[in-house]
Amino acid sequence: MSLLWGGLLLVSLLSARIGWAAEPRMAPTEQERSQTLILLHEPIVMLQTKYGSLDGAARVRLVHERLQAMAPGDLNSPVTLAKGTRVGQDSREFMVNGKRILVLLAGDLDEFDELTLDQAAERVRLRLDEVRIKYLELHSAPYLLKAVGKTLLASALFFGLVWLLQKGLRLVKKWLANRLLLQRGLIPHQWRQVAGNVEARLLSLLTLLLIFALTYGWLTYVLGLFPQTRAWSERLGDSLFTLCGDMLEGMISAMPGLVTVLLIIVITRFFIRMLAIVFDRIERGQFRVQGLHAETIGATRRLLSVVIWLFALTVAYPYLPGANSDAFKGISVFFGLMVTLGSAGIMNHAMSGLVLIYSRALRPGDLVQIGEVEGMVTELNALSTKLVTRQDHEVTLPNAVVVGGRVTNLTRLAGDKGVALLTKVTIGYDTPWRQVHAMLELAARRCQQLNQAEPPLVRQLNLQDWYVEYELQVRMKDGLLPAVAKTELHGHIQDVFNEFGVQIMSPNFIAQPEQAVLVARDHWYQAPAEAPAEARPAARQG
């Protein structure tokens, strides 16, 4: 008999299922576990009160002894209830084929269950009868053979579906690869190359989720076929339904908040588009606002967009699902810490960028000199400024460095005249200054890189001990770097001074040479230099 009832008397340490009465505790202590009657992994009832000299744990052991003493044929009879009085308390006795197996006393009830003795007894009777049927199935050869057959069929179907899913995944990936090679599809080809890996990974993840769902369903079904594991199957099913119910409940409860967030996003986008229309008109000169200029409109638009979106996010944050959860709070603290640690340098450059933009010191296309770097501004963003130098090199300067140094804008005041170009020469006192002025102006008129509509300007900067320092100011044509125009201008200055026999006093000297240091005209084009076509006759005449 002990072997016959061995399966029935297995004690499970699993907790009771959700939805049961509180007699079997959901999270029992060690003492409560010893007072709980568990048969075939099923918690039946917790016996709390004493029955004579027997405490709850002893009463559970007594039930086990009575079950072991029963004959196998007794289980063919259903569990019945009998009312009575024991040790001065109302009681309900559970009988199988006229044999008493359990006594439930009024003191075993918990006031928080809100159950009468009859209601609690009926629940216990149903659980005992369910265990009785499971035991009969467990020892029924036809039932077990049928369950094994269903298990094999379900397993074959399960593995077949898994194989089909994996094969289908390979075929879909191959089809997507062929469409990528043929450059077909709604997504542009250049985007398709980037999105190809994402599509493949998403399909693999979807296939994995489907396989997991099939595995979950297969386990639930197979475990439910056998009495020994039916409790596990019910727990799996209850867990799935509980999870789905919680997700559905969460989605429904989150709908008002999501609708509010959607309205905030729509209103914010509408407001930003209205601002964009206003800014476009200001940039085109159709509308004027004090303090806003065409060159600062782009930065102002981006800055206001960021501020408005941050404000919208702040307003929408409380309505996001899970905004009050510990996970959201932890993420907020993490990002706050990262911003605090990394924002010092970034904010320094960002604020410097705002200073450059709103002071209108620079703008793309300006020819500037920042420290030792001279070049054309190609990009002015929030953190750095990019210049292209005469060597065709791109130089990136942090905005904090630009603001901290001297910025010379060669383009801002040029207007239609062109960028001012300056060069200096030193000439001895034995040369009339009026002749020097005329020669410098002549050299400027010969230069093709200059704006000839603007007359050259000559200044005498210094009267040194050995020579006079002259400065020539001219205007370049648009789109040129100073180095290009200076190269041609310096060549014409040397030619003109050689033509008129005037020595340029560089490098410095302290004694007048016996002969003027000049280059004769017929030596201007010494090898390997070649004279241009218009200069060759003059060279032969010389």
XYZ file of C-alpha atoms in Angstrom:
542
model
C 0.000 0.000 0.000
C 2.841 2.380 0.764
C 4.139 1.997 -2.826
C 0.608 2.404 -4.176
C 0.157 5.676 -2.368
C 3.724 6.896 -2.853
C 2.774 9.226 -5.690
C -0.188 10.558 -3.730
C 1.869 11.426 -0.627
C 4.645 13.415 -2.427
C 5.119 16.686 -0.643
C 5.818 19.709 -2.808
C 7.572 22.805 -1.608
C 5.773 24.903 -4.242
C 3.540 27.666 -2.994
C -0.222 27.782 -3.567
C -1.679 29.134 -6.789
C -3.088 32.622 -7.010
C -6.867 32.569 -6.601
C -6.965 29.845 -3.932
C -8.319 30.524 -0.445
C -5.713 31.675 2.038
C -5.780 28.331 3.929
C -2.697 27.214 1.924
C -0.480 30.261 2.156
C 0.954 31.817 -0.984
C 4.319 32.319 0.720
C 4.273 29.895 3.675
C 6.765 29.979 6.503
C 8.483 26.839 7.668
C 5.812 26.257 10.329
C 2.941 26.948 7.917
C 4.493 24.584 5.384
C 4.512 21.789 7.956
C 0.810 22.444 8.679
C -0.182 22.341 4.992
C -1.518 19.151 3.427
C 0.031 18.774 -0.042
C -0.898 15.888 -2.357
C 0.500 15.412 -5.871
C 2.076 18.912 -5.754
C -1.327 20.373 -4.853
C -1.728 22.358 -1.569
C -5.090 21.213 -0.164
C -5.583 22.923 3.176
C -3.629 24.370 6.096
C -4.665 22.968 9.498
C -4.041 25.692 12.061
C -5.899 24.738 15.202
C -5.325 21.852 17.630
C -7.490 18.731 17.505
C -7.260 17.353 20.964
C -3.554 16.877 21.622
C -2.652 17.057 17.935
C -1.308 20.272 16.471
C -1.554 21.168 12.783
C 1.588 19.298 11.705
C 0.471 16.140 13.580
C -2.955 16.322 11.946
C -1.278 16.441 8.527
C 0.752 13.345 9.370
C -2.445 11.631 10.549
C -4.066 12.310 7.169
C -1.089 10.715 5.421
C -1.415 7.594 7.635
C -5.131 7.281 6.882
C -4.506 7.589 3.141
C -1.848 4.868 3.281
C -4.297 2.557 5.099
C -6.919 2.845 2.352
C -7.518 0.154 -0.253
C -7.011 0.945 -3.955
C -10.690 0.390 -4.688
C -11.703 3.089 -2.248
C -10.560 5.778 -4.700
C -13.355 4.852 -7.087
C -15.792 6.572 -4.725
C -16.019 10.390 -4.723
C -15.111 12.492 -1.712
C -18.130 13.269 0.493
C -18.764 15.723 3.335
C -20.331 15.127 6.746
C -21.241 17.791 9.296
C -20.382 17.359 12.940
C -18.912 18.802 16.129
C -15.426 18.047 17.375
C -13.690 19.343 20.507
C -16.456 21.885 20.960
C -16.176 23.288 17.409
C -18.198 22.891 14.257
C -16.455 20.472 11.959
C -16.673 19.031 8.485
C -15.470 15.486 7.878
C -14.197 14.333 4.469
C -15.044 10.710 3.626
C -13.916 8.378 0.843
C -16.000 5.191 0.518
C -17.232 5.748 4.068
C -13.702 6.153 5.488
C -12.781 9.406 7.187
C -9.550 10.959 5.904
C -9.696 14.583 7.121
C -11.488 16.756 9.666
C -11.765 20.519 9.091
C -12.517 22.582 12.191
C -13.886 26.100 12.438
C -10.635 27.152 14.067
C -8.739 26.268 10.892
C -10.356 29.173 9.062
C -8.681 32.541 8.675
C -10.839 35.594 9.253
C -9.217 37.347 6.285
C -10.501 34.627 3.922
C -14.067 35.805 4.519
C -15.308 32.236 4.055
C -17.835 30.259 6.058
C -16.995 26.755 7.199
C -19.235 25.259 4.507
C -17.616 27.362 1.758
C -14.104 26.431 2.868
C -15.068 22.758 3.196
C -16.508 22.701 -0.308
C -13.243 24.082 -1.707
C -11.227 21.457 0.133
C -13.589 18.693 -1.074
C -13.144 19.783 -4.702
C -9.349 19.762 -4.344
C -9.370 16.315 -2.735
C -11.618 14.970 -5.452
C -9.362 16.467 -8.123
C -6.345 14.741 -6.565
C -8.334 11.449 -6.399
C -9.068 11.660 -10.146
C -5.428 12.456 -10.907
C -4.330 9.415 -8.932
C -6.716 7.176 -10.845
C -5.386 8.588 -14.140
C -1.832 8.084 -12.921
C -2.470 4.372 -12.425
C -4.618 3.893 -15.546
C -2.613 2.233 -18.322
C -5.014 3.259 -21.156
C -4.952 6.875 -20.006
C -1.157 6.945 -19.778
C -0.797 5.366 -23.225
C -3.181 7.949 -24.638
C -1.236 10.734 -22.922
C 2.051 9.388 -24.331
C 0.531 9.305 -27.817
C -0.691 12.869 -27.520
C 2.752 13.875 -26.252
C 4.496 12.333 -29.255
C 2.036 13.932 -31.669
C 2.350 17.342 -30.023
C 6.157 17.036 -29.974
C 6.267 16.115 -33.674
C 4.052 19.098 -34.488
C 6.175 21.379 -32.291
C 9.534 20.392 -33.805
C 8.022 20.551 -37.296
C 6.846 24.112 -36.731
C 10.248 25.090 -35.328
C 11.956 23.609 -38.412
C 9.540 25.472 -40.721
C 10.185 28.746 -38.912
C 13.954 28.376 -39.231
C 13.726 27.429 -42.900
C 11.327 30.298 -43.561
C 13.766 32.696 -41.878
C 16.584 31.545 -44.168
C 14.376 31.943 -47.262
C 13.237 35.433 -46.259
C 16.830 36.526 -45.589
C 17.872 35.198 -49.005
C 14.946 37.008 -50.662
C 15.887 40.277 -48.973
C 19.517 39.851 -50.060
C 18.415 39.313 -53.695
C 16.241 42.430 -53.621
C 19.201 44.367 -52.250
C 21.381 43.175 -55.129
C 18.646 44.005 -57.658
C 18.087 47.408 -56.000
C 14.367 46.828 -55.666
C 11.975 47.824 -52.935
C 10.251 50.880 -51.516
C 13.279 51.851 -49.416
C 16.027 53.716 -51.374
C 19.064 51.599 -52.188
C 21.504 53.608 -50.079
C 19.190 53.249 -47.090
C 18.529 49.591 -47.856
C 22.223 48.798 -47.387
C 22.107 50.283 -43.899
C 18.715 48.782 -43.029
C 19.561 45.312 -44.355
C 21.263 44.123 -41.170
C 18.515 45.661 -39.045
C 15.831 43.781 -41.008
C 17.693 40.500 -40.673
C 18.141 40.941 -36.925
C 14.495 41.906 -36.450
C 13.381 38.815 -38.374
C 15.685 36.633 -36.275
C 14.308 38.175 -33.091
C 10.721 37.666 -34.267
C 11.476 34.029 -35.116
C 13.069 33.524 -31.701
C 9.999 34.985 -29.991
C 7.696 32.687 -31.994
C 9.823 29.657 -31.076
C 9.692 30.698 -27.422
C 5.894 31.023 -27.586
C 5.599 27.599 -29.242
C 7.891 26.074 -26.607
C 5.824 27.613 -23.848
C 2.586 26.273 -25.317
C 4.088 22.832 -25.977
C 5.358 22.512 -22.408
C 2.036 23.665 -20.982
C 0.113 21.131 -23.059
C 2.463 18.176 -22.496
C 2.812 18.739 -18.752
C -0.978 18.930 -18.482
C -1.378 15.427 -19.942
C 0.184 13.702 -16.923
C -1.202 13.898 -13.387
C 2.259 14.226 -11.820
C 3.050 17.391 -13.762
C -0.420 18.849 -14.265
C 0.121 21.319 -11.429
C 3.163 22.704 -13.241
C 1.140 23.010 -16.441
C -1.545 24.928 -14.600
C 1.081 27.228 -13.122
C 2.551 27.861 -16.567
C -0.903 28.636 -17.933
C -1.757 30.842 -14.978
C 1.565 32.693 -15.369
C 0.910 33.289 -19.072
C -2.644 34.480 -18.513
C -1.517 36.634 -15.609
C 1.255 38.157 -17.730
C -1.082 38.811 -20.655
C -3.688 40.233 -18.297
C -1.166 42.511 -16.654
C 0.105 43.674 -20.038
C -3.438 44.332 -21.285
C -4.329 46.117 -18.079
C -1.140 48.165 -18.306
C -1.887 49.098 -21.935
C -5.425 50.143 -21.087
C -4.332 52.147 -18.054
C -1.555 53.796 -20.105
C -3.877 54.910 -22.924
C -4.964 58.246 -21.338
C -1.339 59.153 -20.622
C -0.229 58.193 -24.148
C -3.041 60.265 -25.659
C -1.925 63.230 -23.541
C 1.702 62.747 -24.680
C 0.545 62.551 -28.305
C -1.401 65.803 -27.948
C 1.640 67.514 -26.410
C 3.806 66.333 -29.340
C 1.259 67.513 -31.934
C 0.897 70.950 -30.290
C 4.693 71.288 -30.005
C 5.253 70.386 -33.669
C 2.554 72.859 -34.739
C 4.115 75.640 -32.650
C 7.609 74.932 -34.045
C 6.289 74.991 -37.628
C 4.646 78.351 -36.992
C 7.953 79.688 -35.657
C 9.712 78.289 -38.756
C 7.376 80.274 -41.006
C 8.111 83.459 -39.067
C 11.866 82.834 -39.128
C 11.815 82.155 -42.889
C 10.152 85.512 -43.508
C 12.677 87.277 -41.278
C 15.536 85.569 -43.140
C 14.119 86.668 -46.503
C 13.729 90.237 -45.281
C 9.911 90.166 -45.480
C 9.546 90.678 -41.741
C 11.671 92.549 -39.230
C 12.160 91.849 -35.526
C 14.431 93.969 -33.370
C 17.554 91.991 -32.362
C 17.148 89.244 -34.983
C 19.445 89.259 -38.007
C 19.587 87.037 -41.052
C 22.879 85.433 -40.008
C 21.542 84.501 -36.540
C 18.180 83.111 -37.662
C 19.449 79.524 -38.101
C 21.017 79.368 -34.638
C 17.987 81.052 -33.039
C 15.654 78.559 -34.692
C 17.678 75.563 -33.499
C 18.056 76.980 -29.994
C 14.345 77.718 -29.620
C 13.445 74.285 -31.032
C 15.632 72.561 -28.439
C 14.186 74.672 -25.616
C 10.605 74.056 -26.741
C 11.133 70.296 -27.089
C 12.792 70.133 -23.668
C 9.840 71.998 -22.183
C 7.410 69.639 -23.949
C 9.341 66.628 -22.639
C 9.200 68.035 -19.129
C 5.428 68.489 -19.393
C 4.884 65.048 -20.973
C 7.197 63.111 -18.645
C 4.611 62.470 -15.853
C 2.198 60.995 -18.422
C 4.680 58.447 -19.802
C 3.954 54.809 -18.788
C 6.132 53.862 -15.838
C 7.320 57.414 -15.198
C 6.973 56.879 -11.452
C 8.718 53.508 -11.453
C 12.122 52.939 -9.882
C 13.561 52.071 -13.300
C 12.658 55.507 -14.719
C 13.994 57.190 -11.613
C 17.265 55.281 -11.904
C 17.615 56.213 -15.591
C 16.921 59.869 -14.745
C 19.603 59.831 -12.054
C 22.072 58.139 -14.426
C 21.547 60.654 -17.237
C 21.635 63.523 -14.761
C 24.986 62.295 -13.465
C 26.366 61.897 -17.000
C 25.212 65.384 -17.988
C 26.677 66.880 -14.816
C 30.061 65.219 -15.336
C 30.342 65.909 -19.053
C 28.586 69.229 -19.471
C 31.283 71.537 -18.103
C 33.500 71.529 -21.189
C 30.637 71.075 -23.625
C 28.628 73.940 -22.150
C 31.722 76.143 -22.279
C 32.088 75.548 -26.025
C 28.311 75.768 -26.585
C 28.014 79.116 -24.820
C 31.070 80.356 -26.717
C 29.336 79.314 -29.927
C 26.280 81.362 -28.958
C 28.544 84.350 -28.276
C 30.100 84.031 -31.753
C 26.719 83.664 -33.445
C 24.864 86.451 -31.693
C 27.816 88.857 -31.681
C 27.969 88.241 -35.459
C 31.745 88.097 -35.278
C 31.825 85.247 -37.815
C 29.644 83.645 -40.422
C 30.266 81.032 -43.120
C 32.081 82.519 -46.092
C 33.960 85.171 -44.088
C 37.708 85.516 -44.517
C 39.118 85.714 -40.988
C 42.320 85.504 -39.015
C 42.125 83.784 -35.624
C 45.448 83.838 -33.839
C 47.988 82.483 -36.316
C 45.337 80.806 -38.500
C 44.036 82.629 -41.556
C 41.348 81.137 -43.744
C 37.758 81.129 -44.878
C 34.977 80.080 -42.465
C 33.193 77.001 -43.820
C 31.203 75.943 -40.784
C 30.111 77.555 -37.521
C 28.309 75.114 -35.234
C 27.509 74.883 -31.553
C 30.882 73.498 -30.454
C 33.534 74.426 -33.024
C 34.462 76.622 -35.985
C 36.018 75.221 -39.187
C 38.372 77.186 -41.459
C 39.958 76.358 -44.831
C 43.455 77.839 -45.100
C 45.435 78.846 -48.181
C 47.171 75.444 -48.036
C 43.697 73.904 -48.573
C 43.802 72.498 -45.038
C 40.739 72.349 -42.807
C 41.382 73.692 -39.302
C 38.889 73.025 -36.499
C 38.967 75.477 -33.610
C 36.895 74.948 -30.425
C 34.573 77.880 -29.880
C 36.073 78.555 -26.455
C 39.477 79.033 -28.137
C 37.984 81.369 -30.745
C 36.236 83.511 -28.136
C 39.344 83.567 -25.940
C 41.568 84.920 -28.733
C 41.567 87.801 -31.205
C 39.329 87.401 -34.248
C 40.060 89.582 -37.278
C 37.249 89.551 -39.818
C 38.634 90.635 -43.193
C 35.304 90.313 -45.005
C 32.735 91.977 -42.742
C 33.376 95.620 -43.778
C 34.576 94.874 -47.321
C 31.165 95.093 -48.962
C 31.267 95.459 -52.731
C 34.777 96.891 -52.614
C 36.415 93.562 -51.886
C 38.641 92.361 -49.078
C 41.459 94.783 -48.223
C 44.942 93.454 -48.942
C 48.016 95.054 -47.340
C 51.698 94.736 -48.176
C 54.803 96.707 -47.147
C 58.097 97.739 -48.770
C 61.083 99.688 -47.418
C 62.767 102.176 -49.762
C 65.803 104.402 -49.154
C 65.612 108.160 -48.614
C 67.389 108.767 -51.940
C 64.209 107.801 -53.813
C 61.492 110.463 -53.992
C 58.448 109.331 -52.051
C 56.142 110.547 -54.839
C 57.919 108.189 -57.254
C 57.475 105.305 -54.775
C 53.755 106.057 -54.517
C 53.407 106.073 -58.291
C 55.348 102.798 -58.714
C 53.245 100.995 -56.090
C 50.046 102.261 -57.727
C 51.336 101.125 -61.140
C 52.087 97.631 -59.760
C 48.562 97.473 -58.306
C 46.984 98.437 -61.651
C 48.869 95.622 -63.406
C 47.558 92.968 -60.975
C 44.629 90.973 -62.421
C 43.545 89.593 -59.041
C 42.555 93.016 -57.723
C 39.385 95.050 -57.997
C 40.502 97.864 -60.326
C 37.345 99.857 -59.606
C 38.835 100.744 -56.229
C 41.991 102.927 -56.391
C 45.033 101.701 -54.455
C 46.054 103.549 -51.319
C 49.696 104.127 -50.318
C 50.735 105.129 -46.812
C 54.109 106.038 -45.275
C 54.074 104.208 -41.979
C 57.515 104.854 -40.528
C 60.610 106.974 -41.163
C 63.353 104.589 -40.072
C 67.067 105.271 -39.721
C 68.022 103.908 -43.160
C 64.772 103.772 -45.137
C 61.121 104.744 -45.352
C 58.426 102.069 -44.718
C 55.585 102.226 -47.257
C 52.264 100.337 -47.105
C 50.097 99.530 -50.121
C 46.394 98.814 -49.579
C 44.361 97.322 -52.418
C 41.065 95.440 -52.791
C 40.871 91.824 -53.935
C 38.240 90.335 -56.165
C 35.572 88.140 -54.576
C 36.294 84.481 -53.824
C 40.067 84.780 -53.533
C 42.402 84.072 -50.621
C 44.980 86.774 -49.767
C 47.931 84.512 -50.562
C 46.863 84.199 -54.222
C 46.503 87.921 -54.779
C 49.640 88.744 -52.785
C 51.742 86.445 -54.925
C 50.823 88.265 -58.128
C 51.010 91.720 -56.502
C 54.511 91.133 -55.100
C 55.711 90.000 -58.515
C 54.452 93.206 -60.160
C 56.014 95.358 -57.409
C 59.431 93.799 -58.022
C 59.067 94.246 -61.793
C 58.065 97.899 -61.547
C 60.857 98.807 -59.119
C 63.403 97.056 -61.352
C 62.063 98.878 -64.422
C 62.619 102.257 -62.779
C 65.930 101.349 -61.143
C 64.768 101.691 -57.541
C 66.230 99.349 -54.959
C 63.969 97.730 -52.336
C 65.864 97.998 -49.050
C 65.200 94.475 -47.810
C 67.005 92.757 -46.182
C 68.125 95.573 -43.904
C 71.474 97.269 -44.493
C 73.514 99.917 -42.701
C 75.692 101.186 -45.587
C 74.675 102.398 -49.031
C 76.081 99.993 -51.670
C 78.197 101.373 -54.505
C 75.756 99.989 -57.037
C 72.020 99.720 -56.729
C 70.930 96.161 -56.020
C 68.699 95.610 -59.044
C 67.809 92.947 -61.569
C 68.320 94.050 -65.160
C 65.261 93.711 -67.369
C 66.943 91.285 -69.780
C 67.605 88.983 -66.772
C 64.015 88.860 -65.563
C 63.352 85.526 -67.241
C 66.552 83.626 -66.559
C 66.286 79.830 -66.869
C 64.292 77.966 -65.888
C 61.778 80.872 -65.959
C 60.004 81.468 -69.269
C 58.778 84.852 -70.478
C 55.079 85.108 -71.388
C 54.239 85.672 -75.067
C 53.534 89.410 -74.676
C 56.869 89.948 -72.904
C 59.139 88.099 -75.363
C 59.597 90.925 -77.935
C 60.510 93.343 -75.169
C 62.966 90.839 -73.785
C 64.642 90.467 -77.229
C 64.831 94.220 -77.627
C 66.500 94.495 -74.246
